[in-house]
Amino acid sequence: EVQLVESGGVVVQPGGSLRLSCATSGFNFDDYTMHWVRHTPGKGLEWVSLITWDGSGAYYADSVEGRFTISRDNSKNSLYLQMNSLTTEDTALYHCAKEGDTRRMFWFSDVWGRGTLVTVSA
Amino acid sequence: EIVLTQSPGTLSLSPGERATLSCRASQSVSSSYLAWYQQKPGQAPRLLIYGASSRATGIPDRFSGSGSGTDFTLTISRLEPEDFAVYYCQQYGSSLTFGQGTKLEIK
């Protein structure tokens, strides 16, 4: 069974930093591009970032470009999101998601994690 | 950026009824690269449809997708109690964008 489990979400002050993790199992992690997508009650789902299967390419939404860094460790089947210079606008439930086909990018996601909650508040 | 607009914002129906959800794109979605997801509170989003009309693995056949270009539709032929949730469309033909969601609630 494919599983994605996020962790690392906490309450952090504006301007602070945070690192999210996504532990995966049940599939060949190093064959798939992975995504971070966030969810807020007001805006719904918002794509944040993706990293290609081999880590050679990383892409970001304009809203997080220059502040967030996506990475992966294929030896640990894990995905990460380093979040810096956080603002209240970054408050959301952050999901990691696996693409639905091997060795593609900017594709639909067929499996998602339940998410980890990031709250940016003074 | 392709903007997706979903309608209606909220749809109130009863179990057994037919649901029709709309997703309109601000420009043509190439190759019908349009997906639909279901999300329930506290749960991970669930892929329902990809390629505008292909059902994902394990998705009941009461869910169907149609459309091309800028107009897409998700139809649930006969609503089951577990179908009441929020539904999102996503285009993946030009970067990635989501619609704002349609909440399907019990009438």
PDB file of C-alpha atoms in Angstrom:
ATOM      1  CA  GLU A   1       0.000   0.000   0.000  1.00  0.00           C
ATOM      2  CA  VAL A   2       1.303   3.438  -0.934  1.00  0.00           C
ATOM      3  CA  GLN A   3       1.603   5.706   2.102  1.00  0.00           C
ATOM      4  CA  LEU A   4       2.656   9.316   2.530  1.00  0.00           C
ATOM      5  CA  VAL A   5       2.975  10.703   6.058  1.00  0.00           C
ATOM      6  CA  GLU A   6       3.809  14.351   6.656  1.00  0.00           C
ATOM      7  CA  SER A   7       5.319  15.781   9.820  1.00  0.00           C
ATOM      8  CA  GLY A   8       6.915  18.920  11.161  1.00  0.00           C
ATOM      9  CA  GLY A   9       3.991  21.321  11.250  1.00  0.00           C
ATOM     10  CA  VAL A  10       3.921  23.602  14.304  1.00  0.00           C
ATOM     11  CA  VAL A  11       3.029  27.129  15.374  1.00  0.00           C
ATOM     12  CA  VAL A  12       5.769  29.544  14.315  1.00  0.00           C
ATOM     13  CA  GLN A  13       6.151  33.319  14.494  1.00  0.00           C
ATOM     14  CA  PRO A  14       6.154  35.515  11.406  1.00  0.00           C
ATOM     15  CA  GLY A  15       9.634  35.630   9.933  1.00  0.00           C
ATOM     16  CA  GLY A  16      10.439  32.213  11.316  1.00  0.00           C
ATOM     17  CA  SER A  17      11.547  28.997   9.637  1.00  0.00           C
ATOM     18  CA  LEU A  18      10.304  25.450   9.547  1.00  0.00           C
ATOM     19  CA  ARG A  19      11.168  22.165   7.869  1.00  0.00           C
ATOM     20  CA  LEU A  20       8.441  19.754   6.833  1.00  0.00           C
ATOM     21  CA  SER A  21       9.060  16.083   6.108  1.00  0.00           C
ATOM     22  CA  CYS A  22       7.127  13.459   4.187  1.00  0.00           C
ATOM     23  CA  ALA A  23       7.931   9.799   4.787  1.00  0.00           C
ATOM     24  CA  THR A  24       6.844   7.492   1.998  1.00  0.00           C
ATOM     25  CA  SER A  25       6.470   3.756   1.487  1.00  0.00           C
ATOM     26  CA  GLY A  26       4.901   1.253  -0.864  1.00  0.00           C
ATOM     27  CA  PHE A  27       6.299   2.484  -4.181  1.00  0.00           C
ATOM     28  CA  ASN A  28       9.603   3.120  -5.966  1.00  0.00           C
ATOM     29  CA  PHE A  29      10.158   6.602  -4.581  1.00  0.00           C
ATOM     30  CA  ASP A  30      13.051   7.397  -6.920  1.00  0.00           C
ATOM     31  CA  ASP A  31      10.838   6.967  -9.999  1.00  0.00           C
ATOM     32  CA  TYR A  32       8.355   9.700  -9.101  1.00  0.00           C
ATOM     33  CA  THR A  33       8.212  13.463  -9.048  1.00  0.00           C
ATOM     34  CA  MET A  34       6.833  14.649  -5.705  1.00  0.00           C
ATOM     35  CA  HIS A  35       4.811  17.719  -4.765  1.00  0.00           C
ATOM     36  CA  TRP A  36       3.863  19.890  -1.836  1.00  0.00           C
ATOM     37  CA  VAL A  37       0.331  21.297  -1.991  1.00  0.00           C
ATOM     38  CA  ARG A  38      -1.257  23.418   0.726  1.00  0.00           C
ATOM     39  CA  HIS A  39      -4.870  23.787   1.741  1.00  0.00           C
ATOM     40  CA  THR A  40      -6.606  26.671   3.461  1.00  0.00           C
ATOM     41  CA  PRO A  41     -10.328  27.032   4.166  1.00  0.00           C
ATOM     42  CA  GLY A  42     -10.427  30.324   2.306  1.00  0.00           C
ATOM     43  CA  LYS A  43      -8.365  29.534  -0.795  1.00  0.00           C
ATOM     44  CA  GLY A  44      -8.739  25.786  -1.144  1.00  0.00           C
ATOM     45  CA  LEU A  45      -5.836  23.846  -2.663  1.00  0.00           C
ATOM     46  CA  GLU A  46      -2.712  25.682  -3.812  1.00  0.00           C
ATOM     47  CA  TRP A  47       0.245  23.994  -5.473  1.00  0.00           C
ATOM     48  CA  VAL A  48       3.474  24.963  -3.691  1.00  0.00           C
ATOM     49  CA  SER A  49       6.417  23.098  -5.196  1.00  0.00           C
ATOM     50  CA  LEU A  50       7.620  19.993  -6.998  1.00  0.00           C
ATOM     51  CA  ILE A  51      10.880  18.117  -7.283  1.00  0.00           C
ATOM     52  CA  THR A  52      11.718  15.660 -10.033  1.00  0.00           C
ATOM     53  CA  TRP A  53      12.336  11.970  -9.355  1.00  0.00           C
ATOM     54  CA  ASP A  54      16.119  12.411  -9.365  1.00  0.00           C
ATOM     55  CA  GLY A  55      16.185  15.764  -7.619  1.00  0.00           C
ATOM     56  CA  SER A  56      17.604  17.519 -10.659  1.00  0.00           C
ATOM     57  CA  GLY A  57      14.687  19.912 -11.055  1.00  0.00           C
ATOM     58  CA  ALA A  58      12.720  21.937  -8.509  1.00  0.00           C
ATOM     59  CA  TYR A  59       9.871  24.345  -9.226  1.00  0.00           C
ATOM     60  CA  TYR A  60       7.929  26.738  -7.041  1.00  0.00           C
ATOM     61  CA  ALA A  61       4.747  28.756  -6.987  1.00  0.00           C
ATOM     62  CA  ASP A  62       5.390  32.497  -7.254  1.00  0.00           C
ATOM     63  CA  SER A  63       4.016  32.935  -3.723  1.00  0.00           C
ATOM     64  CA  VAL A  64       6.866  30.909  -2.173  1.00  0.00           C
ATOM     65  CA  GLU A  65       9.707  31.362  -4.692  1.00  0.00           C
ATOM     66  CA  GLY A  66      12.905  32.433  -2.922  1.00  0.00           C
ATOM     67  CA  ARG A  67      11.575  31.517   0.535  1.00  0.00           C
ATOM     68  CA  PHE A  68      10.866  27.769   0.307  1.00  0.00           C
ATOM     69  CA  THR A  69      13.234  24.991  -0.779  1.00  0.00           C
ATOM     70  CA  ILE A  70      12.088  21.513  -1.716  1.00  0.00           C
ATOM     71  CA  SER A  71      14.451  18.553  -1.453  1.00  0.00           C
ATOM     72  CA  ARG A  72      14.402  14.784  -1.284  1.00  0.00           C
ATOM     73  CA  ASP A  73      16.526  11.910  -0.027  1.00  0.00           C
ATOM     74  CA  ASN A  74      15.931   8.907  -2.245  1.00  0.00           C
ATOM     75  CA  SER A  75      17.951   6.677   0.091  1.00  0.00           C
ATOM     76  CA  LYS A  76      15.398   7.429   2.824  1.00  0.00           C
ATOM     77  CA  ASN A  77      12.288   7.595   0.595  1.00  0.00           C
ATOM     78  CA  SER A  78      11.639  11.035   2.044  1.00  0.00           C
ATOM     79  CA  LEU A  79      10.602  14.465   0.821  1.00  0.00           C
ATOM     80  CA  TYR A  80      11.262  17.781   2.572  1.00  0.00           C
ATOM     81  CA  LEU A  81      10.185  21.403   2.456  1.00  0.00           C
ATOM     82  CA  GLN A  82      12.358  24.061   4.059  1.00  0.00           C
ATOM     83  CA  MET A  83      10.219  27.125   4.737  1.00  0.00           C
ATOM     84  CA  ASN A  84      11.876  30.461   5.547  1.00  0.00           C
ATOM     85  CA  SER A  85      10.620  34.014   6.078  1.00  0.00           C
ATOM     86  CA  LEU A  86       7.185  32.714   6.938  1.00  0.00           C
ATOM     87  CA  THR A  87       4.170  35.024   6.885  1.00  0.00           C
ATOM     88  CA  THR A  88       0.608  34.590   8.069  1.00  0.00           C
ATOM     89  CA  GLU A  89      -0.311  33.876   4.450  1.00  0.00           C
ATOM     90  CA  ASP A  90       1.631  30.602   4.733  1.00  0.00           C
ATOM     91  CA  THR A  91      -0.727  29.266   7.395  1.00  0.00           C
ATOM     92  CA  ALA A  92      -2.181  26.089   5.891  1.00  0.00           C
ATOM     93  CA  LEU A  93      -2.401  22.328   5.957  1.00  0.00           C
ATOM     94  CA  TYR A  94       0.549  21.091   3.875  1.00  0.00           C
ATOM     95  CA  HIS A  95       0.120  17.876   1.898  1.00  0.00           C
ATOM     96  CA  CYS A  96       2.784  15.921   0.094  1.00  0.00           C
ATOM     97  CA  ALA A  97       1.625  14.162  -3.055  1.00  0.00           C
ATOM     98  CA  LYS A  98       2.997  11.616  -5.496  1.00  0.00           C
ATOM     99  CA  GLU A  99       2.590  12.034  -9.229  1.00  0.00           C
ATOM    100  CA  GLY A 100       0.410   9.548 -11.068  1.00  0.00           C
ATOM    101  CA  ASP A 101       3.031   8.413 -13.563  1.00  0.00           C
ATOM    102  CA  THR A 102       6.738   7.697 -13.487  1.00  0.00           C
ATOM    103  CA  ARG A 103       9.390  10.194 -14.526  1.00  0.00           C
ATOM    104  CA  ARG A 104       7.056  13.010 -15.488  1.00  0.00           C
ATOM    105  CA  MET A 105       6.603  16.430 -13.980  1.00  0.00           C
ATOM    106  CA  PHE A 106       3.713  18.871 -13.747  1.00  0.00           C
ATOM    107  CA  TRP A 107       1.307  15.928 -13.746  1.00  0.00           C
ATOM    108  CA  PHE A 108      -1.726  14.992 -11.657  1.00  0.00           C
ATOM    109  CA  SER A 109      -1.181  13.361  -8.248  1.00  0.00           C
ATOM    110  CA  ASP A 110      -2.680   9.969  -7.509  1.00  0.00           C
ATOM    111  CA  VAL A 111      -1.795   9.630  -3.814  1.00  0.00           C
ATOM    112  CA  TRP A 112      -1.732  12.317  -1.137  1.00  0.00           C
ATOM    113  CA  GLY A 113      -0.878  12.413   2.523  1.00  0.00           C
ATOM    114  CA  ARG A 114      -3.254  13.682   5.211  1.00  0.00           C
ATOM    115  CA  GLY A 115      -1.156  16.776   5.747  1.00  0.00           C
ATOM    116  CA  THR A 116       0.658  18.601   8.531  1.00  0.00           C
ATOM    117  CA  LEU A 117      -0.624  21.903   9.902  1.00  0.00           C
ATOM    118  CA  VAL A 118       1.561  24.998   9.780  1.00  0.00           C
ATOM    119  CA  THR A 119       0.314  28.006  11.721  1.00  0.00           C
ATOM    120  CA  VAL A 120       2.154  31.301  11.418  1.00  0.00           C
ATOM    121  CA  SER A 121       1.105  33.568  14.237  1.00  0.00           C
ATOM    122  CA  ALA A 122       2.594  36.044  16.682  1.00  0.00           C
TER     123      ALA A 122
ATOM    124  CA  GLU B   1      -1.494  31.135 -15.521  1.00  0.00           C
ATOM    125  CA  ILE B   2      -4.659  29.202 -16.282  1.00  0.00           C
ATOM    126  CA  VAL B   3      -7.402  30.157 -13.825  1.00  0.00           C
ATOM    127  CA  LEU B   4     -10.033  27.507 -13.077  1.00  0.00           C
ATOM    128  CA  THR B   5     -13.480  28.618 -11.936  1.00  0.00           C
ATOM    129  CA  GLN B   6     -15.743  26.014 -10.377  1.00  0.00           C
ATOM    130  CA  SER B   7     -19.504  26.309 -10.096  1.00  0.00           C
ATOM    131  CA  PRO B   8     -21.607  26.237  -8.148  1.00  0.00           C
ATOM    132  CA  GLY B   9     -19.751  27.118  -4.964  1.00  0.00           C
ATOM    133  CA  THR B  10     -22.139  24.946  -2.971  1.00  0.00           C
ATOM    134  CA  LEU B  11     -24.504  22.285  -4.260  1.00  0.00           C
ATOM    135  CA  SER B  12     -27.276  20.963  -2.003  1.00  0.00           C
ATOM    136  CA  LEU B  13     -28.697  17.604  -3.061  1.00  0.00           C
ATOM    137  CA  SER B  14     -30.177  14.460  -1.556  1.00  0.00           C
ATOM    138  CA  PRO B  15     -28.804  10.917  -1.700  1.00  0.00           C
ATOM    139  CA  GLY B  16     -29.890   9.235  -4.896  1.00  0.00           C
ATOM    140  CA  GLU B  17     -29.899  12.463  -6.907  1.00  0.00           C
ATOM    141  CA  ARG B  18     -27.565  13.334  -9.760  1.00  0.00           C
ATOM    142  CA  ALA B  19     -24.811  15.900  -9.208  1.00  0.00           C
ATOM    143  CA  THR B  20     -23.257  17.993 -11.959  1.00  0.00           C
ATOM    144  CA  LEU B  21     -20.179  20.054 -11.104  1.00  0.00           C
ATOM    145  CA  SER B  22     -18.597  22.498 -13.527  1.00  0.00           C
ATOM    146  CA  CYS B  23     -14.995  23.632 -14.017  1.00  0.00           C
ATOM    147  CA  ARG B  24     -14.269  26.399 -16.508  1.00  0.00           C
ATOM    148  CA  ALA B  25     -10.738  27.365 -17.561  1.00  0.00           C
ATOM    149  CA  SER B  26      -9.577  30.867 -18.508  1.00  0.00           C
ATOM    150  CA  GLN B  27      -7.824  29.369 -21.547  1.00  0.00           C
ATOM    151  CA  SER B  28      -7.832  26.028 -23.278  1.00  0.00           C
ATOM    152  CA  VAL B  29      -6.404  23.133 -21.257  1.00  0.00           C
ATOM    153  CA  SER B  30      -4.014  21.295 -23.525  1.00  0.00           C
ATOM    154  CA  SER B  31      -4.707  17.625 -24.241  1.00  0.00           C
ATOM    155  CA  SER B  32      -7.551  17.672 -21.715  1.00  0.00           C
ATOM    156  CA  TYR B  33      -5.050  17.516 -18.873  1.00  0.00           C
ATOM    157  CA  LEU B  34      -7.766  18.013 -16.257  1.00  0.00           C
ATOM    158  CA  ALA B  35      -8.181  16.081 -13.003  1.00  0.00           C
ATOM    159  CA  TRP B  36     -10.846  15.967 -10.305  1.00  0.00           C
ATOM    160  CA  TYR B  37     -10.263  15.329  -6.604  1.00  0.00           C
ATOM    161  CA  GLN B  38     -12.540  14.696  -3.643  1.00  0.00           C
ATOM    162  CA  GLN B  39     -11.623  15.988  -0.210  1.00  0.00           C
ATOM    163  CA  LYS B  40     -13.311  15.268   3.112  1.00  0.00           C
ATOM    164  CA  PRO B  41     -12.430  17.030   6.384  1.00  0.00           C
ATOM    165  CA  GLY B  42      -9.284  15.612   7.973  1.00  0.00           C
ATOM    166  CA  GLN B  43      -8.583  13.333   5.011  1.00  0.00           C
ATOM    167  CA  ALA B  44      -6.152  13.374   2.135  1.00  0.00           C
ATOM    168  CA  PRO B  45      -7.501  14.502  -1.227  1.00  0.00           C
ATOM    169  CA  ARG B  46      -8.535  11.533  -3.363  1.00  0.00           C
ATOM    170  CA  LEU B  47      -7.981  11.401  -7.122  1.00  0.00           C
ATOM    171  CA  LEU B  48     -11.221  10.661  -8.955  1.00  0.00           C
ATOM    172  CA  ILE B  49     -10.647  11.521 -12.615  1.00  0.00           C
ATOM    173  CA  TYR B  50      -7.612  12.333 -14.776  1.00  0.00           C
ATOM    174  CA  GLY B  51      -7.308  13.181 -18.455  1.00  0.00           C
ATOM    175  CA  ALA B  52     -10.767  14.772 -18.139  1.00  0.00           C
ATOM    176  CA  SER B  53     -12.597  11.443 -18.338  1.00  0.00           C
ATOM    177  CA  SER B  54     -10.468   8.536 -17.080  1.00  0.00           C
ATOM    178  CA  ARG B  55     -11.495   7.130 -13.701  1.00  0.00           C
ATOM    179  CA  ALA B  56      -8.694   6.525 -11.236  1.00  0.00           C
ATOM    180  CA  THR B  57      -8.139   3.077  -9.772  1.00  0.00           C
ATOM    181  CA  GLY B  58     -10.923   1.985  -7.449  1.00  0.00           C
ATOM    182  CA  ILE B  59     -13.271   4.878  -8.237  1.00  0.00           C
ATOM    183  CA  PRO B  60     -16.924   3.764  -8.606  1.00  0.00           C
ATOM    184  CA  ASP B  61     -18.480   4.122 -12.033  1.00  0.00           C
ATOM    185  CA  ARG B  62     -21.103   6.539 -10.717  1.00  0.00           C
ATOM    186  CA  PHE B  63     -18.324   9.141 -11.065  1.00  0.00           C
ATOM    187  CA  SER B  64     -17.704  10.351 -14.607  1.00  0.00           C
ATOM    188  CA  GLY B  65     -15.816  13.224 -16.171  1.00  0.00           C
ATOM    189  CA  SER B  66     -16.305  14.956 -19.482  1.00  0.00           C
ATOM    190  CA  GLY B  67     -15.331  18.039 -21.416  1.00  0.00           C
ATOM    191  CA  SER B  68     -12.486  19.558 -23.365  1.00  0.00           C
ATOM    192  CA  GLY B  69     -10.959  22.912 -24.150  1.00  0.00           C
ATOM    193  CA  THR B  70     -12.199  25.259 -21.448  1.00  0.00           C
ATOM    194  CA  ASP B  71     -15.314  23.498 -20.118  1.00  0.00           C
ATOM    195  CA  PHE B  72     -15.231  20.379 -17.977  1.00  0.00           C
ATOM    196  CA  THR B  73     -17.841  18.535 -15.926  1.00  0.00           C
ATOM    197  CA  LEU B  74     -17.796  16.005 -13.111  1.00  0.00           C
ATOM    198  CA  THR B  75     -21.014  14.014 -12.839  1.00  0.00           C
ATOM    199  CA  ILE B  76     -22.041  11.772  -9.969  1.00  0.00           C
ATOM    200  CA  SER B  77     -24.920   9.734 -11.321  1.00  0.00           C
ATOM    201  CA  ARG B  78     -26.572   8.723  -8.041  1.00  0.00           C
ATOM    202  CA  LEU B  79     -25.286  10.263  -4.846  1.00  0.00           C
ATOM    203  CA  GLU B  80     -24.283   7.991  -1.999  1.00  0.00           C
ATOM    204  CA  PRO B  81     -23.982   9.355   1.573  1.00  0.00           C
ATOM    205  CA  GLU B  82     -20.175   9.112   1.374  1.00  0.00           C
ATOM    206  CA  ASP B  83     -20.071  11.386  -1.700  1.00  0.00           C
ATOM    207  CA  PHE B  84     -20.824  14.568   0.232  1.00  0.00           C
ATOM    208  CA  ALA B  85     -17.502  16.395   0.275  1.00  0.00           C
ATOM    209  CA  VAL B  86     -15.588  19.178  -1.448  1.00  0.00           C
ATOM    210  CA  TYR B  87     -14.539  18.615  -5.056  1.00  0.00           C
ATOM    211  CA  TYR B  88     -11.622  20.318  -6.792  1.00  0.00           C
ATOM    212  CA  CYS B  89     -10.584  20.392 -10.421  1.00  0.00           C
ATOM    213  CA  GLN B  90      -6.917  20.755 -11.391  1.00  0.00           C
ATOM    214  CA  GLN B  91      -5.314  21.467 -14.734  1.00  0.00           C
ATOM    215  CA  TYR B  92      -1.842  20.106 -15.458  1.00  0.00           C
ATOM    216  CA  GLY B  93      -1.452  21.199 -19.063  1.00  0.00           C
ATOM    217  CA  SER B  94       0.360  24.407 -18.186  1.00  0.00           C
ATOM    218  CA  SER B  95       2.026  24.337 -14.784  1.00  0.00           C
ATOM    219  CA  LEU B  96      -0.490  23.347 -12.118  1.00  0.00           C
ATOM    220  CA  THR B  97      -3.568  25.188 -10.886  1.00  0.00           C
ATOM    221  CA  PHE B  98      -6.651  24.208  -8.908  1.00  0.00           C
ATOM    222  CA  GLY B  99     -10.178  25.485  -8.929  1.00  0.00           C
ATOM    223  CA  GLN B 100     -11.546  26.987  -5.728  1.00  0.00           C
ATOM    224  CA  GLY B 101     -13.746  23.950  -5.032  1.00  0.00           C
ATOM    225  CA  THR B 102     -17.418  22.988  -4.978  1.00  0.00           C
ATOM    226  CA  LYS B 103     -18.921  21.881  -1.685  1.00  0.00           C
ATOM    227  CA  LEU B 104     -21.472  19.128  -2.154  1.00  0.00           C
ATOM    228  CA  GLU B 105     -23.735  19.097   0.874  1.00  0.00           C
ATOM    229  CA  ILE B 106     -26.717  17.052   1.959  1.00  0.00           C
ATOM    230  CA  LYS B 107     -30.044  18.792   1.383  1.00  0.00           C
TER     231      LYS B 107
END
